[in-house]
Amino acid sequence: MALSDFYHLHDNYSTKVVLHSKDSKGEPLPALSAALGLLENIKVESIIGAQTRAEANLLAELGEVAMLPFVL
């Protein structure tokens, strides 16, 4: 909703943000698998979110290796 409001007010932006959601259900390994899938298959440029501390730790490590921003 916030994205559509933003683009409605700023229709001159040529770059668009697209959200791809995956639910790891708070489990670290499914979170890592989902993140790898997003990086490899969809070629995302950033990943937002982690439900648990363990997920955040794994995703932070992946972010360093992949040299992409992860907002945890």
Tab-separated table of C-alpha atoms in Angstrom:
chain	number	residue	atom	x	y	z
A	1	MET	CA	0.000	0.000	0.000
A	2	ALA	CA	2.820	2.403	0.844
A	3	LEU	CA	4.523	1.663	-2.467
A	4	SER	CA	1.396	2.356	-4.485
A	5	ASP	CA	0.841	5.599	-2.536
A	6	PHE	CA	4.434	6.648	-3.187
A	7	TYR	CA	4.261	5.976	-6.931
A	8	HIS	CA	0.861	7.648	-7.145
A	9	LEU	CA	2.389	10.829	-5.707
A	10	HIS	CA	5.678	10.514	-7.633
A	11	ASP	CA	4.735	9.217	-11.065
A	12	ASN	CA	7.963	10.571	-12.574
A	13	TYR	CA	10.079	7.790	-11.014
A	14	SER	CA	11.311	5.334	-13.631
A	15	THR	CA	12.616	2.751	-11.151
A	16	LYS	CA	10.048	0.593	-9.416
A	17	VAL	CA	10.314	-1.386	-6.197
A	18	VAL	CA	8.762	-4.840	-6.398
A	19	LEU	CA	8.286	-6.915	-3.252
A	20	HIS	CA	8.715	-10.698	-3.378
A	21	SER	CA	7.635	-12.294	-0.119
A	22	LYS	CA	8.740	-15.621	1.332
A	23	ASP	CA	7.766	-16.984	4.758
A	24	SER	CA	10.371	-18.997	6.626
A	25	LYS	CA	8.040	-19.404	9.609
A	26	GLY	CA	10.843	-18.206	11.886
A	27	GLU	CA	13.219	-21.022	10.942
A	28	PRO	CA	16.821	-20.104	10.024
A	29	LEU	CA	17.529	-22.683	7.300
A	30	PRO	CA	14.327	-22.015	5.307
A	31	ALA	CA	15.138	-18.284	5.603
A	32	LEU	CA	18.608	-18.894	4.191
A	33	SER	CA	17.194	-21.087	1.425
A	34	ALA	CA	14.574	-18.464	0.524
A	35	ALA	CA	17.212	-15.716	0.473
A	36	LEU	CA	19.491	-17.768	-1.784
A	37	GLY	CA	16.575	-18.495	-4.096
A	38	LEU	CA	15.686	-14.805	-4.311
A	39	LEU	CA	19.302	-13.875	-5.038
A	40	GLU	CA	19.885	-16.570	-7.648
A	41	ASN	CA	16.500	-16.893	-9.387
A	42	ILE	CA	14.906	-13.464	-9.130
A	43	LYS	CA	18.147	-11.453	-8.926
A	44	VAL	CA	16.912	-9.233	-6.089
A	45	GLU	CA	19.066	-6.277	-5.136
A	46	SER	CA	18.175	-6.235	-1.439
A	47	ILE	CA	16.447	-8.374	1.180
A	48	ILE	CA	14.297	-6.971	3.974
A	49	GLY	CA	13.387	-8.709	7.187
A	50	ALA	CA	14.119	-11.568	9.507
A	51	GLN	CA	11.736	-12.974	12.101
A	52	THR	CA	14.289	-14.309	14.580
A	53	ARG	CA	17.808	-13.566	15.763
A	54	ALA	CA	19.068	-16.817	14.221
A	55	GLU	CA	17.619	-15.841	10.834
A	56	ALA	CA	19.141	-12.376	11.111
A	57	ASN	CA	22.581	-13.828	11.863
A	58	LEU	CA	22.493	-16.155	8.838
A	59	LEU	CA	21.162	-13.454	6.525
A	60	ALA	CA	23.779	-10.972	7.745
A	61	GLU	CA	26.510	-13.470	6.847
A	62	LEU	CA	24.954	-14.010	3.429
A	63	GLY	CA	24.712	-10.248	2.905
A	64	GLU	CA	28.424	-9.857	3.520
A	65	VAL	CA	29.313	-12.641	1.086
A	66	ALA	CA	26.825	-11.487	-1.580
A	67	MET	CA	27.781	-7.829	-1.054
A	68	LEU	CA	24.119	-6.807	-1.062
A	69	PRO	CA	22.154	-4.831	1.486
A	70	PHE	CA	20.082	-6.871	3.879
A	71	VAL	CA	17.766	-4.825	6.096
A	72	LEU	CA	17.245	-6.980	9.131
